[in-house]
PDB file of C-alpha atoms in Angstrom:
ATOM      1  CA  MET R   1     -18.529  20.709 -13.317  1.00  0.00           C
ATOM      2  CA  ALA R   2     -20.041  17.910  -9.880  1.00  0.00           C
ATOM      3  CA  HIS R   3     -18.047  18.351  -7.047  1.00  0.00           C
ATOM      4  CA  GLN R   4     -19.598  16.607  -3.653  1.00  0.00           C
ATOM      5  CA  PRO R   5     -16.858  15.685  -0.889  1.00  0.00           C
ATOM      6  CA  SER R   6     -14.660  13.225  -0.980  1.00  0.00           C
ATOM      7  CA  LEU R   7     -16.032   9.435  -0.433  1.00  0.00           C
ATOM      8  CA  PHE R   8     -11.995   8.828   1.162  1.00  0.00           C
ATOM      9  CA  PRO R   9     -11.779  12.538   3.648  1.00  0.00           C
ATOM     10  CA  GLU R  10      -8.892  11.640   3.923  1.00  0.00           C
ATOM     11  CA  PHE R  11      -7.725  12.753   1.027  1.00  0.00           C
ATOM     12  CA  GLY R  12      -9.881  16.654   0.679  1.00  0.00           C
ATOM     13  CA  ASP R  13     -12.004  17.383  -1.849  1.00  0.00           C
ATOM     14  CA  THR R  14     -12.190  16.524  -5.938  1.00  0.00           C
ATOM     15  CA  THR R  15     -13.705  18.005  -8.671  1.00  0.00           C
ATOM     16  CA  ILE R  16     -14.728  16.555 -11.715  1.00  0.00           C
ATOM     17  CA  ASP R  17     -14.871  18.429 -15.188  1.00  0.00           C
ATOM     18  CA  CYS R  18     -16.356  16.290 -18.178  1.00  0.00           C
ATOM     19  CA  PRO R  19     -15.619  17.708 -21.385  1.00  0.00           C
ATOM     20  CA  PRO R  20     -19.703  17.769 -24.009  1.00  0.00           C
ATOM     21  CA  PRO R  21     -19.753  14.563 -25.773  1.00  0.00           C
ATOM     22  CA  VAL R  22     -18.505  13.742 -28.762  1.00  0.00           C
ATOM     23  CA  SER R  23     -20.890  13.327 -31.728  1.00  0.00           C
ATOM     24  CA  VAL R  24     -20.573  10.408 -34.194  1.00  0.00           C
ATOM     25  CA  VAL R  25     -19.940  11.215 -37.784  1.00  0.00           C
ATOM     26  CA  ARG R  26     -21.203   7.884 -40.167  1.00  0.00           C
ATOM     27  CA  PRO R  27     -17.544   7.317 -41.558  1.00  0.00           C
ATOM     28  CA  LEU R  28     -16.940   5.285 -45.119  1.00  0.00           C
ATOM     29  CA  ALA R  29     -16.122   1.687 -45.217  1.00  0.00           C
ATOM     30  CA  ARG R  30     -12.376   0.470 -45.082  1.00  0.00           C
ATOM     31  CA  SER R  31      -8.966  -1.741 -45.416  1.00  0.00           C
ATOM     32  CA  THR R  32      -9.432  -5.423 -43.807  1.00  0.00           C
ATOM     33  CA  THR R  33      -6.029  -5.591 -42.850  1.00  0.00           C
ATOM     34  CA  SER R  34      -5.462  -2.474 -41.487  1.00  0.00           C
ATOM     35  CA  VAL R  35      -6.956  -0.004 -39.270  1.00  0.00           C
ATOM     36  CA  ARG R  36      -6.885   3.653 -38.948  1.00  0.00           C
ATOM     37  CA  PRO R  37      -7.497   5.585 -36.035  1.00  0.00           C
ATOM     38  CA  GLN R  38     -10.365   8.316 -35.857  1.00  0.00           C
ATOM     39  CA  PRO R  39      -8.547  11.454 -34.594  1.00  0.00           C
ATOM     40  CA  PRO R  40      -9.515  12.528 -31.555  1.00  0.00           C
ATOM     41  CA  ASP R  41     -12.308  15.253 -29.791  1.00  0.00           C
ATOM     42  CA  PRO R  42      -9.995  18.547 -28.950  1.00  0.00           C
ATOM     43  CA  ALA R  43     -11.443  17.518 -25.933  1.00  0.00           C
ATOM     44  CA  TRP R  44     -10.236  14.668 -25.198  1.00  0.00           C
ATOM     45  CA  THR R  45      -7.263  14.939 -26.113  1.00  0.00           C
ATOM     46  CA  ALA R  46      -7.431  18.253 -24.065  1.00  0.00           C
ATOM     47  CA  LEU R  47      -8.642  16.432 -20.504  1.00  0.00           C
ATOM     48  CA  ALA R  48      -5.881  13.110 -21.109  1.00  0.00           C
ATOM     49  CA  HIS R  49      -3.500  16.477 -20.765  1.00  0.00           C
ATOM     50  CA  THR R  50      -5.024  17.121 -17.339  1.00  0.00           C
ATOM     51  CA  LEU R  51      -4.739  13.390 -16.158  1.00  0.00           C
ATOM     52  CA  PRO R  52      -2.354  12.623 -13.816  1.00  0.00           C
ATOM     53  CA  ARG R  53       0.075   9.498 -14.847  1.00  0.00           C
ATOM     54  CA  GLN R  54      -1.335   6.578 -12.411  1.00  0.00           C
ATOM     55  CA  LEU R  55      -4.518   6.550 -14.474  1.00  0.00           C
ATOM     56  CA  ARG R  56      -5.824   4.353 -16.907  1.00  0.00           C
ATOM     57  CA  MET R  57      -9.269   3.726 -18.279  1.00  0.00           C
ATOM     58  CA  GLY R  58     -10.135   1.070 -21.109  1.00  0.00           C
ATOM     59  CA  THR R  59     -12.663  -1.162 -22.552  1.00  0.00           C
ATOM     60  CA  SER R  60     -13.482  -4.555 -22.105  1.00  0.00           C
ATOM     61  CA  SER R  61     -11.708  -5.777 -25.657  1.00  0.00           C
ATOM     62  CA  TRP R  62     -11.268  -3.345 -28.986  1.00  0.00           C
ATOM     63  CA  THR R  63     -13.636  -5.722 -31.228  1.00  0.00           C
ATOM     64  CA  TYR R  64     -16.568  -3.363 -31.505  1.00  0.00           C
ATOM     65  CA  PRO R  65     -17.013  -2.207 -34.717  1.00  0.00           C
ATOM     66  CA  GLY R  66     -19.856   0.623 -33.837  1.00  0.00           C
ATOM     67  CA  TRP R  67     -17.126   2.707 -32.534  1.00  0.00           C
ATOM     68  CA  ALA R  68     -16.647   3.631 -36.416  1.00  0.00           C
ATOM     69  CA  GLY R  69     -16.705   6.961 -36.499  1.00  0.00           C
ATOM     70  CA  LEU R  70     -15.499   6.809 -32.611  1.00  0.00           C
ATOM     71  CA  LEU R  71     -12.259   5.145 -32.259  1.00  0.00           C
ATOM     72  CA  TRP R  72     -11.983   3.959 -35.942  1.00  0.00           C
ATOM     73  CA  ASP R  73     -12.356   6.739 -39.087  1.00  0.00           C
ATOM     74  CA  GLY R  74     -14.247   4.211 -40.784  1.00  0.00           C
ATOM     75  CA  ASP R  75     -16.243   0.867 -41.357  1.00  0.00           C
ATOM     76  CA  TYR R  76     -14.874  -2.879 -40.071  1.00  0.00           C
ATOM     77  CA  SER R  77     -15.669  -5.963 -39.472  1.00  0.00           C
ATOM     78  CA  GLU R  78     -14.968  -7.523 -36.167  1.00  0.00           C
ATOM     79  CA  THR R  79     -12.329  -9.834 -37.537  1.00  0.00           C
ATOM     80  CA  THR R  80     -10.088  -6.809 -38.704  1.00  0.00           C
ATOM     81  CA  LEU R  81     -10.719  -5.206 -35.158  1.00  0.00           C
ATOM     82  CA  SER R  82      -9.455  -8.237 -33.941  1.00  0.00           C
ATOM     83  CA  LYS R  83      -6.669  -8.220 -35.134  1.00  0.00           C
ATOM     84  CA  HIS R  84      -5.414  -5.170 -36.741  1.00  0.00           C
ATOM     85  CA  GLY R  85      -8.017  -3.089 -33.508  1.00  0.00           C
ATOM     86  CA  LEU R  86      -5.377  -2.642 -31.185  1.00  0.00           C
ATOM     87  CA  ALA R  87      -3.322   0.139 -32.179  1.00  0.00           C
ATOM     88  CA  ALA R  88      -6.025   2.303 -33.287  1.00  0.00           C
ATOM     89  CA  TYR R  89      -7.276   1.692 -29.973  1.00  0.00           C
ATOM     90  CA  ALA R  90      -4.400   2.744 -27.904  1.00  0.00           C
ATOM     91  CA  ARG R  91      -3.804   5.806 -29.499  1.00  0.00           C
ATOM     92  CA  HIS R  92      -7.024   7.435 -28.399  1.00  0.00           C
ATOM     93  CA  PRO R  93      -6.028   9.998 -25.825  1.00  0.00           C
ATOM     94  CA  LEU R  94      -7.891   8.632 -22.908  1.00  0.00           C
ATOM     95  CA  LEU R  95      -7.151   4.987 -22.975  1.00  0.00           C
ATOM     96  CA  ARG R  96      -4.497   4.051 -21.890  1.00  0.00           C
ATOM     97  CA  THR R  97      -5.940   0.045 -21.335  1.00  0.00           C
ATOM     98  CA  VAL R  98      -7.273  -2.143 -22.090  1.00  0.00           C
ATOM     99  CA  SER R  99      -8.917  -5.458 -20.976  1.00  0.00           C
ATOM    100  CA  VAL R 100      -8.192  -9.287 -21.915  1.00  0.00           C
ATOM    101  CA  ASP R 101     -11.223 -10.650 -21.785  1.00  0.00           C
ATOM    102  CA  ARG R 102     -10.924 -13.651 -23.611  1.00  0.00           C
ATOM    103  CA  ASN R 103      -8.620 -14.599 -21.753  1.00  0.00           C
ATOM    104  CA  PHE R 104     -11.493 -15.969 -19.361  1.00  0.00           C
ATOM    105  CA  TYR R 105     -12.361 -18.994 -22.238  1.00  0.00           C
ATOM    106  CA  ARG R 106      -9.435 -19.682 -23.952  1.00  0.00           C
ATOM    107  CA  ALA R 107      -5.449 -19.582 -22.904  1.00  0.00           C
ATOM    108  CA  LEU R 108      -3.455 -17.103 -24.701  1.00  0.00           C
ATOM    109  CA  SER R 109       0.000 -17.476 -24.608  1.00  0.00           C
ATOM    110  CA  ALA R 110       3.090 -15.284 -25.050  1.00  0.00           C
ATOM    111  CA  SER R 111       3.214 -15.502 -28.372  1.00  0.00           C
ATOM    112  CA  GLN R 112      -0.412 -13.696 -28.532  1.00  0.00           C
ATOM    113  CA  TYR R 113      -0.024 -11.320 -25.396  1.00  0.00           C
ATOM    114  CA  ALA R 114       3.956 -10.449 -27.206  1.00  0.00           C
ATOM    115  CA  ALA R 115       1.752  -9.530 -30.603  1.00  0.00           C
ATOM    116  CA  PHE R 116      -0.661  -7.534 -28.514  1.00  0.00           C
ATOM    117  CA  ALA R 117       2.021  -5.458 -26.593  1.00  0.00           C
ATOM    118  CA  ALA R 118       4.056  -3.826 -30.717  1.00  0.00           C
ATOM    119  CA  GLN R 119       1.082  -2.255 -31.340  1.00  0.00           C
ATOM    120  CA  VAL R 120       0.653  -0.493 -28.516  1.00  0.00           C
ATOM    121  CA  PRO R 121       2.848   3.085 -26.249  1.00  0.00           C
ATOM    122  CA  ASP R 122       5.590   1.801 -23.740  1.00  0.00           C
ATOM    123  CA  ASP R 123       2.671   3.420 -21.174  1.00  0.00           C
ATOM    124  CA  PHE R 124       0.176   1.689 -22.157  1.00  0.00           C
ATOM    125  CA  ARG R 125      -1.112  -1.828 -19.473  1.00  0.00           C
ATOM    126  CA  PHE R 126      -3.072  -4.429 -20.070  1.00  0.00           C
ATOM    127  CA  VAL R 127      -5.666  -6.024 -17.606  1.00  0.00           C
ATOM    128  CA  VAL R 128      -6.318  -9.636 -18.341  1.00  0.00           C
ATOM    129  CA  LYS R 129      -8.826 -12.085 -16.579  1.00  0.00           C
ATOM    130  CA  ALA R 130      -7.897 -15.116 -15.652  1.00  0.00           C
ATOM    131  CA  PRO R 131      -8.303 -18.116 -17.309  1.00  0.00           C
ATOM    132  CA  SER R 132     -11.804 -19.905 -15.853  1.00  0.00           C
ATOM    133  CA  LEU R 133     -10.365 -23.273 -15.865  1.00  0.00           C
ATOM    134  CA  VAL R 134      -9.103 -22.258 -12.773  1.00  0.00           C
ATOM    135  CA  THR R 135     -11.602 -19.461 -11.498  1.00  0.00           C
ATOM    136  CA  ASP R 136     -15.296 -21.321 -11.774  1.00  0.00           C
ATOM    137  CA  ALA R 137     -15.796 -23.421  -8.997  1.00  0.00           C
ATOM    138  CA  LEU R 138     -17.845 -25.288 -12.029  1.00  0.00           C
ATOM    139  CA  VAL R 139     -17.312 -27.210 -15.412  1.00  0.00           C
ATOM    140  CA  ARG R 140     -19.492 -25.403 -17.583  1.00  0.00           C
ATOM    141  CA  ALA R 141     -22.389 -26.662 -20.700  1.00  0.00           C
ATOM    142  CA  GLU R 142     -22.434 -23.711 -23.453  1.00  0.00           C
ATOM    143  CA  ASN R 143     -25.375 -22.860 -21.299  1.00  0.00           C
ATOM    144  CA  GLY R 144     -23.641 -22.163 -18.721  1.00  0.00           C
ATOM    145  CA  ARG R 145     -25.147 -23.985 -16.060  1.00  0.00           C
ATOM    146  CA  GLY R 146     -22.917 -26.417 -14.298  1.00  0.00           C
ATOM    147  CA  GLN R 147     -21.962 -30.199 -14.829  1.00  0.00           C
ATOM    148  CA  GLN R 148     -19.698 -31.294 -12.537  1.00  0.00           C
ATOM    149  CA  THR R 149     -17.116 -30.057  -9.465  1.00  0.00           C
ATOM    150  CA  ASN R 150     -13.878 -28.426 -11.585  1.00  0.00           C
ATOM    151  CA  ALA R 151     -10.271 -30.083  -9.641  1.00  0.00           C
ATOM    152  CA  ALA R 152      -8.398 -27.704 -11.863  1.00  0.00           C
ATOM    153  CA  PHE R 153     -10.557 -24.567  -9.151  1.00  0.00           C
ATOM    154  CA  LEU R 154      -7.647 -22.223  -8.088  1.00  0.00           C
ATOM    155  CA  ASN R 155      -4.887 -24.645  -8.758  1.00  0.00           C
ATOM    156  CA  ALA R 156      -1.459 -21.729  -8.688  1.00  0.00           C
ATOM    157  CA  GLY R 157       0.131 -24.503 -10.734  1.00  0.00           C
ATOM    158  CA  LEU R 158      -2.417 -24.269 -13.617  1.00  0.00           C
ATOM    159  CA  ALA R 159      -3.245 -20.960 -13.409  1.00  0.00           C
ATOM    160  CA  ALA R 160       1.142 -20.285 -12.846  1.00  0.00           C
ATOM    161  CA  GLN R 161       1.618 -22.217 -16.173  1.00  0.00           C
ATOM    162  CA  ASP R 162      -1.573 -21.308 -18.180  1.00  0.00           C
ATOM    163  CA  PHE R 163      -1.637 -16.851 -17.229  1.00  0.00           C
ATOM    164  CA  ILE R 164       1.176 -15.841 -15.101  1.00  0.00           C
ATOM    165  CA  LEU R 165       3.829 -16.764 -16.968  1.00  0.00           C
ATOM    166  CA  PRO R 166       2.562 -16.098 -20.696  1.00  0.00           C
ATOM    167  CA  ALA R 167       1.800 -13.141 -19.676  1.00  0.00           C
ATOM    168  CA  LEU R 168       3.892 -11.779 -18.032  1.00  0.00           C
ATOM    169  CA  GLU R 169       7.054 -13.207 -20.871  1.00  0.00           C
ATOM    170  CA  GLY R 170       4.532 -11.618 -23.165  1.00  0.00           C
ATOM    171  CA  LEU R 171       3.737  -8.737 -21.797  1.00  0.00           C
ATOM    172  CA  GLY R 172       6.806  -7.356 -20.218  1.00  0.00           C
ATOM    173  CA  HIS R 173       6.392  -4.568 -18.693  1.00  0.00           C
ATOM    174  CA  LYS R 174       3.388  -3.529 -19.982  1.00  0.00           C
ATOM    175  CA  VAL R 175       1.246  -6.406 -17.496  1.00  0.00           C
ATOM    176  CA  GLY R 176      -1.042  -4.388 -15.152  1.00  0.00           C
ATOM    177  CA  ALA R 177      -3.842  -6.209 -12.719  1.00  0.00           C
ATOM    178  CA  LEU R 178      -3.618 -10.343 -13.792  1.00  0.00           C
ATOM    179  CA  VAL R 179      -7.552 -10.460 -12.659  1.00  0.00           C
ATOM    180  CA  PHE R 180      -9.207 -14.049 -10.655  1.00  0.00           C
ATOM    181  CA  GLN R 181     -12.421 -12.764 -11.898  1.00  0.00           C
ATOM    182  CA  LEU R 182     -14.320 -15.729  -9.189  1.00  0.00           C
ATOM    183  CA  SER R 183     -17.650 -16.820 -11.185  1.00  0.00           C
ATOM    184  CA  PRO R 184     -20.269 -17.842  -8.831  1.00  0.00           C
ATOM    185  CA  LEU R 185     -20.068 -20.844  -6.440  1.00  0.00           C
ATOM    186  CA  PRO R 186     -22.443 -23.378  -5.849  1.00  0.00           C
ATOM    187  CA  PRO R 187     -23.974 -23.671  -3.018  1.00  0.00           C
ATOM    188  CA  GLN R 188     -21.685 -26.107  -1.284  1.00  0.00           C
ATOM    189  CA  LEU R 189     -19.237 -24.577  -1.201  1.00  0.00           C
ATOM    190  CA  LEU R 190     -20.811 -21.412  -0.413  1.00  0.00           C
ATOM    191  CA  ALA R 191     -20.926 -23.513   2.443  1.00  0.00           C
ATOM    192  CA  ARG R 192     -17.896 -23.109   3.450  1.00  0.00           C
ATOM    193  CA  MET R 193     -16.737 -20.055   2.423  1.00  0.00           C
ATOM    194  CA  PRO R 194     -13.534 -20.452   4.833  1.00  0.00           C
ATOM    195  CA  GLU R 195     -11.712 -23.543   2.818  1.00  0.00           C
ATOM    196  CA  VAL R 196     -12.506 -21.525   0.035  1.00  0.00           C
ATOM    197  CA  LEU R 197     -10.723 -18.568   1.815  1.00  0.00           C
ATOM    198  CA  ALA R 198      -7.451 -20.666   2.485  1.00  0.00           C
ATOM    199  CA  ARG R 199      -7.407 -22.802  -0.787  1.00  0.00           C
ATOM    200  CA  LEU R 200      -7.683 -18.397  -2.630  1.00  0.00           C
ATOM    201  CA  GLY R 201      -4.396 -17.258  -0.318  1.00  0.00           C
ATOM    202  CA  ARG R 202      -2.921 -20.553  -0.862  1.00  0.00           C
ATOM    203  CA  MET R 203      -3.052 -20.424  -4.941  1.00  0.00           C
ATOM    204  CA  LEU R 204      -2.213 -16.748  -4.945  1.00  0.00           C
ATOM    205  CA  ALA R 205       1.456 -17.186  -2.894  1.00  0.00           C
ATOM    206  CA  ALA R 206       2.400 -20.056  -4.764  1.00  0.00           C
ATOM    207  CA  LEU R 207       2.465 -17.417  -8.304  1.00  0.00           C
ATOM    208  CA  PRO R 208       5.411 -16.092 -10.167  1.00  0.00           C
ATOM    209  CA  ALA R 209       6.453 -12.564  -8.821  1.00  0.00           C
ATOM    210  CA  LEU R 210       4.644 -10.180 -11.021  1.00  0.00           C
ATOM    211  CA  ARG R 211       7.360  -6.589 -10.363  1.00  0.00           C
ATOM    212  CA  PRO R 212      10.214  -8.138 -11.297  1.00  0.00           C
ATOM    213  CA  THR R 213       8.682  -7.974 -14.330  1.00  0.00           C
ATOM    214  CA  ALA R 214       6.430  -5.769 -14.345  1.00  0.00           C
ATOM    215  CA  PRO R 215       6.457  -2.907 -11.526  1.00  0.00           C
ATOM    216  CA  ASP R 216       2.679  -1.632 -11.964  1.00  0.00           C
ATOM    217  CA  GLY R 217       1.711  -5.345 -12.282  1.00  0.00           C
ATOM    218  CA  VAL R 218      -0.838  -6.491  -9.127  1.00  0.00           C
ATOM    219  CA  PHE R 219      -2.858  -9.331  -8.735  1.00  0.00           C
ATOM    220  CA  ALA R 220      -6.484  -8.410  -8.491  1.00  0.00           C
ATOM    221  CA  VAL R 221      -9.359 -10.491  -7.150  1.00  0.00           C
ATOM    222  CA  GLU R 222     -13.362 -10.066  -8.592  1.00  0.00           C
ATOM    223  CA  VAL R 223     -16.296 -12.202  -7.097  1.00  0.00           C
ATOM    224  CA  ARG R 224     -19.998 -12.204  -8.003  1.00  0.00           C
ATOM    225  CA  ASP R 225     -20.740 -14.036  -4.628  1.00  0.00           C
ATOM    226  CA  PRO R 226     -21.702 -11.603  -1.973  1.00  0.00           C
ATOM    227  CA  ALA R 227     -20.201 -13.657   0.349  1.00  0.00           C
ATOM    228  CA  PHE R 228     -17.302 -13.175   0.266  1.00  0.00           C
ATOM    229  CA  LEU R 229     -16.893  -9.774   0.851  1.00  0.00           C
ATOM    230  CA  THR R 230     -15.449  -9.758   4.665  1.00  0.00           C
ATOM    231  CA  PRO R 231     -12.248  -9.111   6.736  1.00  0.00           C
ATOM    232  CA  ASP R 232     -11.565 -12.534   6.439  1.00  0.00           C
ATOM    233  CA  PHE R 233     -11.048 -12.351   2.965  1.00  0.00           C
ATOM    234  CA  ILE R 234      -9.448  -9.560   2.968  1.00  0.00           C
ATOM    235  CA  THR R 235      -7.324 -10.741   5.730  1.00  0.00           C
ATOM    236  CA  VAL R 236      -6.322 -13.121   2.533  1.00  0.00           C
ATOM    237  CA  LEU R 237      -5.678 -10.151   0.448  1.00  0.00           C
ATOM    238  CA  ARG R 238      -2.787  -8.617   1.903  1.00  0.00           C
ATOM    239  CA  SER R 239      -1.096 -11.431   3.715  1.00  0.00           C
ATOM    240  CA  VAL R 240      -0.368 -12.203  -0.071  1.00  0.00           C
ATOM    241  CA  GLY R 241       0.158  -8.132  -1.321  1.00  0.00           C
ATOM    242  CA  ALA R 242      -2.751  -8.705  -4.151  1.00  0.00           C
ATOM    243  CA  THR R 243      -5.975  -6.758  -4.116  1.00  0.00           C
ATOM    244  CA  TYR R 244      -9.840  -6.052  -4.443  1.00  0.00           C
ATOM    245  CA  CYS R 245     -11.144  -5.479  -8.620  1.00  0.00           C
ATOM    246  CA  LEU R 246     -14.448  -3.625  -8.364  1.00  0.00           C
ATOM    247  CA  GLY R 247     -16.634  -5.333  -9.470  1.00  0.00           C
ATOM    248  CA  LEU R 248     -19.454  -3.303 -10.743  1.00  0.00           C
ATOM    249  CA  HIS R 249     -22.631  -5.661 -11.547  1.00  0.00           C
ATOM    250  CA  PRO R 250     -25.873  -6.213  -9.638  1.00  0.00           C
ATOM    251  CA  LYS R 251     -24.754  -9.049  -8.055  1.00  0.00           C
ATOM    252  CA  LEU R 252     -22.462  -7.474  -5.287  1.00  0.00           C
ATOM    253  CA  PRO R 253     -23.810  -4.950  -3.606  1.00  0.00           C
ATOM    254  CA  PRO R 254     -23.896  -0.762  -4.878  1.00  0.00           C
ATOM    255  CA  ILE R 255     -19.489   0.869  -5.489  1.00  0.00           C
ATOM    256  CA  GLY R 256     -20.204   3.022  -1.881  1.00  0.00           C
ATOM    257  CA  GLU R 257     -20.278   0.067   0.210  1.00  0.00           C
ATOM    258  CA  GLN R 258     -16.894  -1.635  -1.662  1.00  0.00           C
ATOM    259  CA  LEU R 259     -14.709   1.035  -1.817  1.00  0.00           C
ATOM    260  CA  GLY R 260     -13.905  -0.329   2.480  1.00  0.00           C
ATOM    261  CA  ILE R 261     -12.753  -2.722   0.812  1.00  0.00           C
ATOM    262  CA  LEU R 262      -9.769  -0.803  -0.707  1.00  0.00           C
ATOM    263  CA  ARG R 263      -9.203   1.151   2.712  1.00  0.00           C
ATOM    264  CA  ALA R 264      -8.322  -1.688   4.253  1.00  0.00           C
ATOM    265  CA  LEU R 265      -6.056  -2.887   1.897  1.00  0.00           C
ATOM    266  CA  TRP R 266      -4.884   0.816   2.225  1.00  0.00           C
ATOM    267  CA  PRO R 267      -2.309   1.278   0.474  1.00  0.00           C
ATOM    268  CA  GLY R 268      -2.904   0.044  -2.235  1.00  0.00           C
ATOM    269  CA  PRO R 269      -3.385   0.203  -6.480  1.00  0.00           C
ATOM    270  CA  LEU R 270      -7.845   0.863  -7.190  1.00  0.00           C
ATOM    271  CA  VAL R 271      -8.784  -1.745 -10.382  1.00  0.00           C
ATOM    272  CA  CYS R 272     -12.095  -1.911 -11.157  1.00  0.00           C
ATOM    273  CA  ARG R 273     -14.420  -3.420 -13.615  1.00  0.00           C
ATOM    274  CA  TRP R 274     -17.522  -2.083 -14.692  1.00  0.00           C
ATOM    275  CA  ASN R 275     -19.483  -4.488 -16.439  1.00  0.00           C
ATOM    276  CA  LEU R 276     -23.623  -4.317 -15.955  1.00  0.00           C
ATOM    277  CA  ASN R 277     -25.059  -1.018 -15.447  1.00  0.00           C
ATOM    278  CA  ARG R 278     -27.635  -2.318 -12.004  1.00  0.00           C
ATOM    279  CA  VAL R 279     -31.174  -1.884 -13.715  1.00  0.00           C
ATOM    280  CA  HIS R 280     -31.182  -5.333 -15.567  1.00  0.00           C
ATOM    281  CA  GLY R 281     -30.635  -6.899 -12.365  1.00  0.00           C
ATOM    282  CA  ALA R 282     -27.793  -9.792 -11.902  1.00  0.00           C
ATOM    283  CA  TYR R 283     -28.998 -11.546 -15.244  1.00  0.00           C
ATOM    284  CA  GLY R 284     -29.863  -9.075 -17.747  1.00  0.00           C
ATOM    285  CA  TYR R 285     -26.135  -9.320 -19.836  1.00  0.00           C
ATOM    286  CA  GLU R 286     -27.834 -11.066 -22.669  1.00  0.00           C
ATOM    287  CA  ASP R 287     -30.511  -8.525 -23.402  1.00  0.00           C
ATOM    288  CA  ALA R 288     -28.316  -5.281 -21.851  1.00  0.00           C
ATOM    289  CA  ARG R 289     -26.332  -6.881 -25.026  1.00  0.00           C
ATOM    290  CA  ASP R 290     -28.913  -5.789 -27.568  1.00  0.00           C
ATOM    291  CA  VAL R 291     -29.778  -3.156 -25.758  1.00  0.00           C
ATOM    292  CA  TYR R 292     -25.939  -0.964 -26.169  1.00  0.00           C
ATOM    293  CA  ALA R 293     -25.048  -2.479 -29.224  1.00  0.00           C
ATOM    294  CA  PRO R 294     -23.738  -0.977 -31.595  1.00  0.00           C
ATOM    295  CA  PHE R 295     -21.843   0.857 -27.950  1.00  0.00           C
ATOM    296  CA  ASN R 296     -21.619   3.591 -29.758  1.00  0.00           C
ATOM    297  CA  THR R 297     -23.630   5.716 -27.163  1.00  0.00           C
ATOM    298  CA  ILE R 298     -24.419   5.807 -23.027  1.00  0.00           C
ATOM    299  CA  VAL R 299     -27.651   4.469 -23.275  1.00  0.00           C
ATOM    300  CA  ASP R 300     -28.485   3.930 -19.639  1.00  0.00           C
ATOM    301  CA  PRO R 301     -26.649   7.389 -17.137  1.00  0.00           C
ATOM    302  CA  ASP R 302     -25.139   6.153 -14.371  1.00  0.00           C
ATOM    303  CA  PRO R 303     -23.894   9.145 -12.773  1.00  0.00           C
ATOM    304  CA  ASP R 304     -23.813   8.275  -9.169  1.00  0.00           C
ATOM    305  CA  THR R 305     -21.550   5.446  -9.733  1.00  0.00           C
ATOM    306  CA  ARG R 306     -19.709   6.923 -12.372  1.00  0.00           C
ATOM    307  CA  LEU R 307     -18.939  10.644 -10.137  1.00  0.00           C
ATOM    308  CA  THR R 308     -18.147   7.522  -6.814  1.00  0.00           C
ATOM    309  CA  LEU R 309     -16.335   5.539  -8.535  1.00  0.00           C
ATOM    310  CA  ALA R 310     -13.940   9.498  -9.972  1.00  0.00           C
ATOM    311  CA  LYS R 311     -13.636  10.656  -6.446  1.00  0.00           C
ATOM    312  CA  ALA R 312     -12.326   6.952  -5.277  1.00  0.00           C
ATOM    313  CA  VAL R 313      -9.976   6.891  -8.677  1.00  0.00           C
ATOM    314  CA  ALA R 314      -8.476  10.722  -7.932  1.00  0.00           C
ATOM    315  CA  GLY R 315      -8.532   9.650  -4.427  1.00  0.00           C
ATOM    316  CA  THR R 316      -6.137   7.026  -4.962  1.00  0.00           C
ATOM    317  CA  VAL R 317      -4.266   8.766  -7.446  1.00  0.00           C
ATOM    318  CA  GLY R 318      -3.280  12.264  -5.853  1.00  0.00           C
ATOM    319  CA  ARG R 319      -1.669   9.222  -2.841  1.00  0.00           C
ATOM    320  CA  GLY R 320       0.645   8.546  -5.480  1.00  0.00           C
ATOM    321  CA  GLN R 321      -1.090   4.897  -6.323  1.00  0.00           C
ATOM    322  CA  ASN R 322      -2.331   3.736  -9.671  1.00  0.00           C
ATOM    323  CA  ALA R 323      -5.732   3.277 -11.056  1.00  0.00           C
TER     324      ALA R 323
END
């Protein structure tokens, strides 16, 4: 049990209890046409019953074979998990959301979203990343290097057509946060941040409303450039009813230095994507991926960030907002 003063003093102190780590029992290989869930540890089930319903935790994707014995009852291929693993994932008592990151690389259709929605419970919510077509200022080569200016950057029409409308049609009320993760800007745009913010505001203001279809739906903006984190950025988000997605990534300040943005946008939901431990540096994703595989144990604990985030979540849901 850990106890520290709340980061949001007006919400009061928070106490966070965590059950002991779950041991992984390596199971046998299973079917290639269905995925059966691993029965959850009773400690996790008991914990889930104590958590507020406004809190939804989850992961990025559900396709990791290394979760055998944690989420799956056997060894399954990544292909099998991609097609059939979501239903088993959603059976875990602590996993009530998932981030659909694949949409960043290629826009999904309404029917694909509908297939996802059909596999999860009614109170499950999806986090979906916008296609890079509208969130990256550059057209990039396969190695990630920018090749030319992207004329579709922050284009409201494309964002609505290729992202918002298909997600709403397919996921319906199960839409949670639709995240615009803005890729690192080239120097020429960083030098013209007021223009970028104005463009961002125009796009967000022109998007179809989420709430008539998805009462929990929210537009969230995640960035990779600290230059965004200004009062003008907050003004843009507030003016269109969007929120800031806490980005736990080495390219950004630590979480404690980002929470002021959420205070300025209060009241509102908390959306967070924990992308990369700071020990790996701003460009250490590939190295971290190799170290962490098969993703079935905590390799680099970050208790300070975890506790700070837990306290922020507790303060948010304690006042009736989603997180």
